[in-house]
Coordinates of C-alpha atoms in Angstrom, one line a residue:
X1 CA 143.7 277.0 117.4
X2 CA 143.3 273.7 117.4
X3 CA 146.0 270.9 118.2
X4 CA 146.2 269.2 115.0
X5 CA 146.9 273.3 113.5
X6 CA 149.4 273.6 116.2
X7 CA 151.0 270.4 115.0
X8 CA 151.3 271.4 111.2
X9 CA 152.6 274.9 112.3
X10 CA 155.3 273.6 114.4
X11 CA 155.9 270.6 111.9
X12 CA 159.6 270.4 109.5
X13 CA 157.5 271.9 106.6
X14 CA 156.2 274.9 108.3
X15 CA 159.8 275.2 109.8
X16 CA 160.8 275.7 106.4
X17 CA 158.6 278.0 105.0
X18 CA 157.2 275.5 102.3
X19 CA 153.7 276.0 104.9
X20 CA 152.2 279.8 105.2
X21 CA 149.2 279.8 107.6
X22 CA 146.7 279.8 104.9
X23 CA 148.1 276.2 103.9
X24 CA 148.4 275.2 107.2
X25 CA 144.5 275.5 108.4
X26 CA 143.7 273.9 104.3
X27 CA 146.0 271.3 106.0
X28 CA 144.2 270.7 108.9
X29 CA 140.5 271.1 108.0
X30 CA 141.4 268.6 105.3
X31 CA 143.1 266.0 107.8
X32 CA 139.8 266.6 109.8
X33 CA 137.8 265.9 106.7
X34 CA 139.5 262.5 105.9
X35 CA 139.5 261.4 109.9
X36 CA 135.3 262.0 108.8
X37 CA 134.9 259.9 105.9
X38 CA 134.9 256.4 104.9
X39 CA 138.7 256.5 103.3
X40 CA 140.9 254.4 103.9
X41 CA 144.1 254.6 102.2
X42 CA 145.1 257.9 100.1
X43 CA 147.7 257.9 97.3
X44 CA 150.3 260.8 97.7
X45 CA 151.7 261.2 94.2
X46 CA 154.1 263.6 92.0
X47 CA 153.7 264.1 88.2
X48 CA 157.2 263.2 87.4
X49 CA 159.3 265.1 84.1
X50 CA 157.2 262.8 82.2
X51 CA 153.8 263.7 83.2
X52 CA 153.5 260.3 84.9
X53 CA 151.9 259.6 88.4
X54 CA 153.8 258.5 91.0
X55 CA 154.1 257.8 94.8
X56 CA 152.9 255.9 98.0
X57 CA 149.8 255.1 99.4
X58 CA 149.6 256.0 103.0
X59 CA 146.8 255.0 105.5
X60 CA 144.4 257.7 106.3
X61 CA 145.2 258.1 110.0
X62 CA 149.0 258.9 108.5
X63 CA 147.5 261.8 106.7
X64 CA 148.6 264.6 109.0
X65 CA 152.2 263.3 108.9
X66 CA 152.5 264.3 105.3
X67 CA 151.7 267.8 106.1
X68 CA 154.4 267.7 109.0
X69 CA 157.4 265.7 107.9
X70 CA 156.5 265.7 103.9
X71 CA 156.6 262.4 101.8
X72 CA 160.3 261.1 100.8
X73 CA 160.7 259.9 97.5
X74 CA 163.6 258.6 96.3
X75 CA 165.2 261.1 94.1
X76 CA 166.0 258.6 90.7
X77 CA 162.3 259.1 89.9
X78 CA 163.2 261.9 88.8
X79 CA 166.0 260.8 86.6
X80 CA 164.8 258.5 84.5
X81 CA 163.8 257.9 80.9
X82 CA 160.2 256.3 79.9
X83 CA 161.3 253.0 80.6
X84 CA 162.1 253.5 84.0
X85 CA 165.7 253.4 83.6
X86 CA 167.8 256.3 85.3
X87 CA 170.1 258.0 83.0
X88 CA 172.1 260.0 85.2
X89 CA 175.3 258.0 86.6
X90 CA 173.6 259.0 90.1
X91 CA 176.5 256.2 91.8
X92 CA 179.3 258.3 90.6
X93 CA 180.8 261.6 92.2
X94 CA 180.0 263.6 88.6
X95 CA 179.1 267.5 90.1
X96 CA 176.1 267.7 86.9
X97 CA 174.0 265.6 88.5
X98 CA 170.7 267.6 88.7
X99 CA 170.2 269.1 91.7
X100 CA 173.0 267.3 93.3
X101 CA 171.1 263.9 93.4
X102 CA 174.5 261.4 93.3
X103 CA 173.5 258.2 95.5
X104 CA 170.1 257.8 94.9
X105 CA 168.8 259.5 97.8
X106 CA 165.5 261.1 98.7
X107 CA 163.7 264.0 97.8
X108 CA 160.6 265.9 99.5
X109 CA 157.2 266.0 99.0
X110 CA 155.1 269.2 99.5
X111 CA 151.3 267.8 99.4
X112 CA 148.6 270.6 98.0
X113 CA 145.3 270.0 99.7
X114 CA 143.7 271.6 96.7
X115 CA 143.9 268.7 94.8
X116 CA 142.9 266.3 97.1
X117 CA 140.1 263.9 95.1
X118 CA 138.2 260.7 96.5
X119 CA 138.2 258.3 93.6
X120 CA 134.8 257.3 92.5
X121 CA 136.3 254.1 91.0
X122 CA 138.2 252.6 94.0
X123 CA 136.1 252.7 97.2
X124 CA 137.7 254.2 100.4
X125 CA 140.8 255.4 98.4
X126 CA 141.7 259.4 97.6
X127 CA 144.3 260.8 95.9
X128 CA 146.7 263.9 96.3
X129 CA 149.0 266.0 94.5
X130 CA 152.5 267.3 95.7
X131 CA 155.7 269.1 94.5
X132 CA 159.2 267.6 95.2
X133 CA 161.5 269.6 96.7
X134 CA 164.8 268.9 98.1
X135 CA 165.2 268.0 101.2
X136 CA 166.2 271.0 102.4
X137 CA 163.0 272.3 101.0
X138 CA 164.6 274.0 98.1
X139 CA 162.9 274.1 95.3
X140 CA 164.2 272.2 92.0
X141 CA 164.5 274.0 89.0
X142 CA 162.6 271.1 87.3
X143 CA 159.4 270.6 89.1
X144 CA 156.9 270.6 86.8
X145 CA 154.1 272.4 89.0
X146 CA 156.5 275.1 90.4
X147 CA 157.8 275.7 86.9
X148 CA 154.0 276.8 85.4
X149 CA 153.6 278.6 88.9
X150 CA 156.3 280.5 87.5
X151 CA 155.4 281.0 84.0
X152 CA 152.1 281.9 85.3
X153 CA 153.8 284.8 87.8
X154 CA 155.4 286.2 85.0
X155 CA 152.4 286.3 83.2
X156 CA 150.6 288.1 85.7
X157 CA 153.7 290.7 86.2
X158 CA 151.8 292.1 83.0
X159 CA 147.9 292.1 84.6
X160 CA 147.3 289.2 82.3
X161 CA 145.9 285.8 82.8
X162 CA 145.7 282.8 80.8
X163 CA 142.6 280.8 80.2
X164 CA 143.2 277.5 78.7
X165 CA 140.3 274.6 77.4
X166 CA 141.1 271.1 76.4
X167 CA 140.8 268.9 73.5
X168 CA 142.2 265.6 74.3
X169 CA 142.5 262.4 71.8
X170 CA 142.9 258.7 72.8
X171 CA 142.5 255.1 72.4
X172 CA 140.5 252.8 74.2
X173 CA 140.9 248.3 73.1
X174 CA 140.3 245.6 74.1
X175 CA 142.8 243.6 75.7
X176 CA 143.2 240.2 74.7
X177 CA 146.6 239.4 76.5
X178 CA 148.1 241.3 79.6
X179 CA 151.6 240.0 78.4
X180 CA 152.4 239.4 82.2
X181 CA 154.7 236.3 81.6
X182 CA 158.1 236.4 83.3
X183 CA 160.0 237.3 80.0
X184 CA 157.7 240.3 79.4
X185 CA 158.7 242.1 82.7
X186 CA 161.3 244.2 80.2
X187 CA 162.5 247.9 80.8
X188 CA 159.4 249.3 79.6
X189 CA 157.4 245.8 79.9
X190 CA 156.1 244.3 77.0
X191 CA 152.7 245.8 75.5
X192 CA 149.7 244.2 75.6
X193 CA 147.7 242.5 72.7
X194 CA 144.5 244.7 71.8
X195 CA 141.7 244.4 69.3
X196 CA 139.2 247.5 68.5
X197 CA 136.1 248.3 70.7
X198 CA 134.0 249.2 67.7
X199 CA 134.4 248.3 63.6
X200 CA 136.2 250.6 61.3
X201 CA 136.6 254.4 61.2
X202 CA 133.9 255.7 63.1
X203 CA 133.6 259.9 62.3
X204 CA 131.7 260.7 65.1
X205 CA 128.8 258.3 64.1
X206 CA 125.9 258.0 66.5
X207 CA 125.8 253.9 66.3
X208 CA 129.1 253.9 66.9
X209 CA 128.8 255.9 69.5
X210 CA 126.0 254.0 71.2
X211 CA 128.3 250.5 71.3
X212 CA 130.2 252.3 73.5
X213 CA 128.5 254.4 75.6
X214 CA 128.8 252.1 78.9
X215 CA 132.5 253.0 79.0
X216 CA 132.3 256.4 78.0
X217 CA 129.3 257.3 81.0
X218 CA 131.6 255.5 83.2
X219 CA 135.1 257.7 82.6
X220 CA 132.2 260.8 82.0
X221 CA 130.7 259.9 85.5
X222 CA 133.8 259.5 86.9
X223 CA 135.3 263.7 85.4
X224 CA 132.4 264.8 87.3
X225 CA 132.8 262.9 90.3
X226 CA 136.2 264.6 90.5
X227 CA 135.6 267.5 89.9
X228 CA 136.4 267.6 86.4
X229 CA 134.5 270.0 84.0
X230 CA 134.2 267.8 81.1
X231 CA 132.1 269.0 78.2
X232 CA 131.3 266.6 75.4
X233 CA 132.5 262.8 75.0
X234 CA 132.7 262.2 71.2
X235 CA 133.6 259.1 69.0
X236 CA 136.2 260.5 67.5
X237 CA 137.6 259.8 63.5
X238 CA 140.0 257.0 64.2
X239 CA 139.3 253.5 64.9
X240 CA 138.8 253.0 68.8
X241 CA 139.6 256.6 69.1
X242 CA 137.9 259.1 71.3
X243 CA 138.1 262.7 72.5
X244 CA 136.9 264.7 75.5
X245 CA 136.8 268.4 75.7
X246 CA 136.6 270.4 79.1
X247 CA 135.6 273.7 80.1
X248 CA 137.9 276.5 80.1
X249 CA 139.9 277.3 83.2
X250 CA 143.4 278.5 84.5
X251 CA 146.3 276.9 83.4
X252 CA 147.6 275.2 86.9
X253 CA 143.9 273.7 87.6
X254 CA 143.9 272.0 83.7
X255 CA 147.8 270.8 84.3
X256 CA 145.8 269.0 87.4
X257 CA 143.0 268.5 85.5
X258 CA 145.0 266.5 82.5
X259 CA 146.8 264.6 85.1
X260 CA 143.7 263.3 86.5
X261 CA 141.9 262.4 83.4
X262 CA 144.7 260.3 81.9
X263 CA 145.2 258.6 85.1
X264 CA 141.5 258.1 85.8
X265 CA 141.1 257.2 82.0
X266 CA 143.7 254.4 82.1
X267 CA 142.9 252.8 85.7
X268 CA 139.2 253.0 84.7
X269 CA 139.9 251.0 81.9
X270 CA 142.2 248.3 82.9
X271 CA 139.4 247.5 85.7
X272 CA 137.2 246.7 82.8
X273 CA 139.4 244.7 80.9
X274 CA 140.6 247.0 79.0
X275 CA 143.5 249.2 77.2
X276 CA 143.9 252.6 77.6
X277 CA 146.5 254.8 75.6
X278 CA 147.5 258.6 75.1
X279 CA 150.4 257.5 73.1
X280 CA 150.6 259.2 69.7
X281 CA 149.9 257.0 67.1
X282 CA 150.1 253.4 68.3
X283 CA 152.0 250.9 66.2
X284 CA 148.4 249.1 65.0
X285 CA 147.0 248.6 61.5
X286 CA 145.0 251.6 60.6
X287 CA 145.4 253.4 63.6
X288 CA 145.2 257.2 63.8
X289 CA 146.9 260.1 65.1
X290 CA 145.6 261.7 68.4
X291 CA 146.8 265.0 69.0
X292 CA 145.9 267.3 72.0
X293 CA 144.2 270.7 71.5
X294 CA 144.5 273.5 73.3
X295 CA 142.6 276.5 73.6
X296 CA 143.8 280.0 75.0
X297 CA 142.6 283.0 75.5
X298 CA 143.9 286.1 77.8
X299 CA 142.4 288.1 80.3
X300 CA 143.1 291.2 81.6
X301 CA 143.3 290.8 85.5
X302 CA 141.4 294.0 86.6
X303 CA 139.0 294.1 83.9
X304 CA 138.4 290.3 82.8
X305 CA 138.3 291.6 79.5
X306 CA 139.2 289.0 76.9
X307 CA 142.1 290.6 75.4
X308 CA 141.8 288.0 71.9
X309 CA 138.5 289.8 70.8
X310 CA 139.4 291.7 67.5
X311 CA 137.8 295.4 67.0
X312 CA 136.8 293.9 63.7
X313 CA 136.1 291.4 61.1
X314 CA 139.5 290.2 59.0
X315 CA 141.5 291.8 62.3
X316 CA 143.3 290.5 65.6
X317 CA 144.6 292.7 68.2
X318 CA 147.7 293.9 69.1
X319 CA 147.8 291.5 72.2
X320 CA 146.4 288.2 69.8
X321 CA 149.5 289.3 67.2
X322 CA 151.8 289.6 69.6
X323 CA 151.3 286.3 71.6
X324 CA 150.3 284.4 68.2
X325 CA 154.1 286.0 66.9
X326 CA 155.9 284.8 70.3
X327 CA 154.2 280.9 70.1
X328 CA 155.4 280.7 66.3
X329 CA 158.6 281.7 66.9
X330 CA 159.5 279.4 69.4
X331 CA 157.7 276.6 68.0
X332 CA 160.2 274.3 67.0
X333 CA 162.3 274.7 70.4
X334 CA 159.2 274.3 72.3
X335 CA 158.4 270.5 70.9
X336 CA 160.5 268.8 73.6
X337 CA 157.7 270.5 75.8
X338 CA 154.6 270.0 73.6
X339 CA 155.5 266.3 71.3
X340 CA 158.0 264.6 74.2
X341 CA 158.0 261.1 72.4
X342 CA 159.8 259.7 69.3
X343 CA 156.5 258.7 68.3
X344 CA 155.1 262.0 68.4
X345 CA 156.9 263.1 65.4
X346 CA 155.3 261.1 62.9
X347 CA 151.7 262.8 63.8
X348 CA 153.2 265.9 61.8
X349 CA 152.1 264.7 58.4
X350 CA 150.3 266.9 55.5
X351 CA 146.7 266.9 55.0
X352 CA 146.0 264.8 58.2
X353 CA 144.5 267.6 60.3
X354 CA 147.9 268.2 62.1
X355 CA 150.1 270.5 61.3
X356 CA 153.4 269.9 59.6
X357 CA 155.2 273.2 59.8
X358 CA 154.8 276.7 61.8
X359 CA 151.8 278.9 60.5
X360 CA 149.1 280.0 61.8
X361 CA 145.3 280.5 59.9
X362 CA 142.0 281.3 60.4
X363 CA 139.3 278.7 61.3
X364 CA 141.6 276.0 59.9
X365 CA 142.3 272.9 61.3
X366 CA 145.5 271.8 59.1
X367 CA 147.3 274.8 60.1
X368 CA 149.5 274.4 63.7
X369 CA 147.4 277.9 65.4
X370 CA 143.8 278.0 64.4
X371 CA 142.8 281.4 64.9
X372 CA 138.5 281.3 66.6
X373 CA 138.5 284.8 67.0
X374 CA 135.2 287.2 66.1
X375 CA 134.3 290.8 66.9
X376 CA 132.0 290.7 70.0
X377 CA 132.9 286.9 70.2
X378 CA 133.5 286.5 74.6
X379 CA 135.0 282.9 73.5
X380 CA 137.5 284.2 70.9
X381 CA 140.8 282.4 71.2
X382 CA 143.5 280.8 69.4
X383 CA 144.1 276.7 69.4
X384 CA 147.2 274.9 68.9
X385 CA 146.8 271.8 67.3
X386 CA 151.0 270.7 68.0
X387 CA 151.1 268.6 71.0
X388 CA 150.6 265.4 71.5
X389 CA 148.4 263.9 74.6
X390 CA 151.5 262.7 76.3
X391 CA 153.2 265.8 76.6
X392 CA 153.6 266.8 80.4
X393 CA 151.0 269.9 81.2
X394 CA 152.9 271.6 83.4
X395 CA 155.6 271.7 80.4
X396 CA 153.6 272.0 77.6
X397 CA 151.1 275.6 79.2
X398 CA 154.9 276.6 81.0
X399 CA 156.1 276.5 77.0
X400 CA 153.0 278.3 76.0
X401 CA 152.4 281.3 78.5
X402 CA 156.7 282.1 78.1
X403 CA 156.7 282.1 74.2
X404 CA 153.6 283.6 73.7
X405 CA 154.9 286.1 76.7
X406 CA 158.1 287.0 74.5
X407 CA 156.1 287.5 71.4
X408 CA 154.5 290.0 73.3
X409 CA 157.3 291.9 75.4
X410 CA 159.1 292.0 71.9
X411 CA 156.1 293.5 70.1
X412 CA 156.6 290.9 67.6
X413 CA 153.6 290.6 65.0
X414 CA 151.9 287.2 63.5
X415 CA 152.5 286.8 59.5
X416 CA 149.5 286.8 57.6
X417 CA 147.0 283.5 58.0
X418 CA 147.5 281.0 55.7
X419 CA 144.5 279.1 54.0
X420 CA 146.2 275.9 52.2
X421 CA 148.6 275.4 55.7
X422 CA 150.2 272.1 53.6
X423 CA 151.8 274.1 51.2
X424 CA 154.1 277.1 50.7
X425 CA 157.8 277.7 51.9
X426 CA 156.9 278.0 55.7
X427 CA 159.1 276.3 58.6
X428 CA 158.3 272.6 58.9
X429 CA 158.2 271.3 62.2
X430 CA 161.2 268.9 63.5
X431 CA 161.1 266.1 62.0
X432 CA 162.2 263.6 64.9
X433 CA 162.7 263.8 68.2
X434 CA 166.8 264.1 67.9
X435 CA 165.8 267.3 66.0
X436 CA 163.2 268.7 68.9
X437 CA 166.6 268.1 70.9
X438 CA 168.7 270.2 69.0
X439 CA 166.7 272.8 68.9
X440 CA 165.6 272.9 72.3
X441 CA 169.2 272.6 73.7
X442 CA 170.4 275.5 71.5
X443 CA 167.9 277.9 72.4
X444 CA 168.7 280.9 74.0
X445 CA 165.4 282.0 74.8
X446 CA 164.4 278.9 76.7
X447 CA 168.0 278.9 78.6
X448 CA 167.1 282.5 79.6
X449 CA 163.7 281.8 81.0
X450 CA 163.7 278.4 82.2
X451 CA 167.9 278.1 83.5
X452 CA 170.8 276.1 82.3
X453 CA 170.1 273.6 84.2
X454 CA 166.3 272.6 83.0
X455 CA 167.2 273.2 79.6
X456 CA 170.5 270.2 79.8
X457 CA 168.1 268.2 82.0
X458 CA 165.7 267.4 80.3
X459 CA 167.8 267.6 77.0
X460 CA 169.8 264.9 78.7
X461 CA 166.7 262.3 79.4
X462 CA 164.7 263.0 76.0
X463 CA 168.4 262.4 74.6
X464 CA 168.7 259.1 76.0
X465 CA 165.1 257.2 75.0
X466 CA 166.6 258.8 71.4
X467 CA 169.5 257.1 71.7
X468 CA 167.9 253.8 73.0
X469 CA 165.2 254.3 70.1
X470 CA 167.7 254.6 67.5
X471 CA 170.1 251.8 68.6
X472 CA 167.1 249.3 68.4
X473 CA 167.4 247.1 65.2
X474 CA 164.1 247.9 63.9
X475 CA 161.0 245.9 61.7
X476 CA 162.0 247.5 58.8
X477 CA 165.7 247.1 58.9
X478 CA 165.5 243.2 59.5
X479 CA 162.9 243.2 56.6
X480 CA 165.0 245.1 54.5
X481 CA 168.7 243.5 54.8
X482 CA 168.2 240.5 55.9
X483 CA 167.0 238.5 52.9
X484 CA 168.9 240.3 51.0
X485 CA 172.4 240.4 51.7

């Protein structure tokens, strides 16, 4: 055993069982590997409630400290809204403050070697992934990684696995103005001034394609460089609007996975001079929609038998009826996971290929669940076409492994498949965020399987940027009144 082992094993984190001795020599080979190499300075970072990077870059030669002693982090980043504000009144002596955080103090770290990546587009740099814990080493009940290890336990209670591919939608502009003038340092700061990359709506047309191809080779070079199995790169239907898809693969490596690409996608972009977004649908003439796709299938465990493959044509399983049953019925509940942003909500428009209410259908891309399943078909699976690409990952396969879960344990069976998904009597989708609120706060099912205190947590934050959103004298109110009255 080497010293630098001996030194993990007898650090605070082993001490507190957050190491086993598995993680321990992936510790210390990696701290090895790094002492090796040409890096220089490695980013420890968290995906906060948000999905949102954050963290401190340490010196390489620190590396082994973070597998000792952990990483504080001071415990408001987990308590804030979008514009970096906290919510929680952390400075009074109020006993609901999550996880007992009053006074701002720290949290821990736990670091994953797993996802440790050297970053093809910042030389002698790496980053890597942790959990926060408290500092006691107690888990929080609102850690987005240990919350989808857990919906993925439960999962496999059953011998089932979930396989997961991704569809994601974004903007890339120009930037003509950084807006970094004193005035626009604003809680969120002010957003920059853009312009398209490429004329028009583009449909996924070759020329189009071909203006742009130095960027999209770079962030394409840079997936692979990391590790990330990206598919296809396409020009997508929007203006400036793109989409990449990625291999299938477990539900904890694409939660990593997503993290990575929209943090690679944006920092790759701003070196070039340019804007990078996942929100929604930016506030920009003629903008579209982009919405985040994603593929699952299960797998029995023992067998690897894909459990979605119908016996035959115009059928689905019991298992595909069952899980397709559970994701419907929570649907509405399970937005604050899947569309976290007032913005989201006005994706879920009729005849826009997103879905505006809870169906599911067969090959069809207005309905919310498009159903890809074929007899003998090794790829058949089921896509759900409701999030949007900002949602946090962890959240958004957490909400789809426990509702599709229940749908299952409950023997609950899908409806029949709907071909004209913009019309009929069917449940529409909330309507605004406030809505997504409501329901997520009053469901039973999520208080059961996710704890009191997620569900008012997060409630309590989304309920906040609502409130700030709708206090805001908008556009279209000065427009409207003040003229007139």
């Amino acid at each position: 055993m080497s010293q630098l082992h001996e030194k993990i094993a007898s650090g605070a984190l082993a001490r507190m069982g957050l190491l086993d001795e598995g993680a321990i020599g992936a510790a210390a080979a990696l701290v090895e590997r790094v002492s090796g190499s040409d890096i220089e300075t490695v980013r420890v970072l968290f995906a906060d409630q948000h999905g949102i990077l954050r963290g401190k870059t340490l010196v390489a030669s620190a590396l082994s400290s973070i597998f000792t002693s952990g990483v504080a982090m001071p415990s408001t980043l987990l308590l804030k809204d979008t514009s970096h504000k906290t919510v929680f009144p952390v400075w009074s002596d109020d006993p609901d403050i999550p996880g007992g955080m009053t006074g701002a103090g720290d949290i821990l770290l736990l670091p994953d070697p797993a996802t440790y990546r050297e970053l093809p587009w910042s030389s002698n740099s790496a980053w890597i992934f942790c959990d926060p814990h408290g500092k006691d080493g107690a888990t929080l009940d609102f850690s987005p990684r240990d919350l989808l290890k857990r919906a993925i336990a439960r999962l496999a209670e059953q011998n089932i696995a979930l396989v997961v591919g991704l569809e994601v939608e974004f903007q890339i502009y120009a930037q003509i103005a950084q807006k970094l003038d004193h005035g626009d340092a604003t809680m969120p700061g002010q957003p920059p001034q853009t312009r398209n990359l490429t004329q028009g709506y583009q449909f996924l047309t070759e020329q189009l394609y071909d203006l742009v191809e130095p960027v999209l080779d770079d962030l394409r070079r840079h997936c692979q460089a990391l590790g990330l199995p990206v598919r296809s790169m396409e020009i997508e239907m929007g203006p400036s609007q793109f989409e990449f898809t990625f291999d299938p693969a477990d539900p904890l490596t694409h939660a990593d996975n997503m993290m990575m690409f929209r943090a690679m996608v944006k920092e790759t972009c701003a070196r070039r001079g340019l804007h990078a977004t996942f929100m929604c649908k930016p506030n920009l003439a003629n903008a579209a929609a982009s919405g985040w796709h994603l593929h699952q299938s299960l797998v029995d465990m023992t067998t690897g038998e894909n459990l979605l493959v119908p016996p035959a044509a115009g059928t689905i399983t019991d298992t595909a009826s069952g899980w397709i049953a559970g994701l419907l019925e929570h649907a509405r509940a399970s937005c604050l996971l899947t569309t976290p942003t007032v913005n989201g909500y006005k994706r879920y428009r009729p005849h826009q290929l997103a879905p505006d209410r809870i169906q599911w259908g067969r090959d069809n891309r207005g309905a919310m669940i498009r159903a890809l399943m074929a007899p003998g078909d090794p790829a058949s699976r089921i896509e759900n076409r409701v999030a949007e690409t900002t949602a946090n990952p962890y959240y958004f396969f957490a909400s789809q492994i426990l509702s599709g879960l229940d749908g299952l344990n409950r023997n609950l069976r899908a409806p029949d498949p709907v071909e004209t998904p913009y019309d009929g009597p069917a449940t529409q989708l909330p309507e605004s965020l406030l809505s997504a609120i409501q329901h997520f706060e009053n469901s039973s099912f999520y208080r059961e399987v996710l704890g009191d205190a997620f569900v008012d947590y997060l409630a309590f934050i989304r309920r906040a940027e609502w409130d700030r959103y709708h206090l805001t004298i908008s556009e279209w109110e000065q427009a409207e009144y003040f003229g007139i009255y």
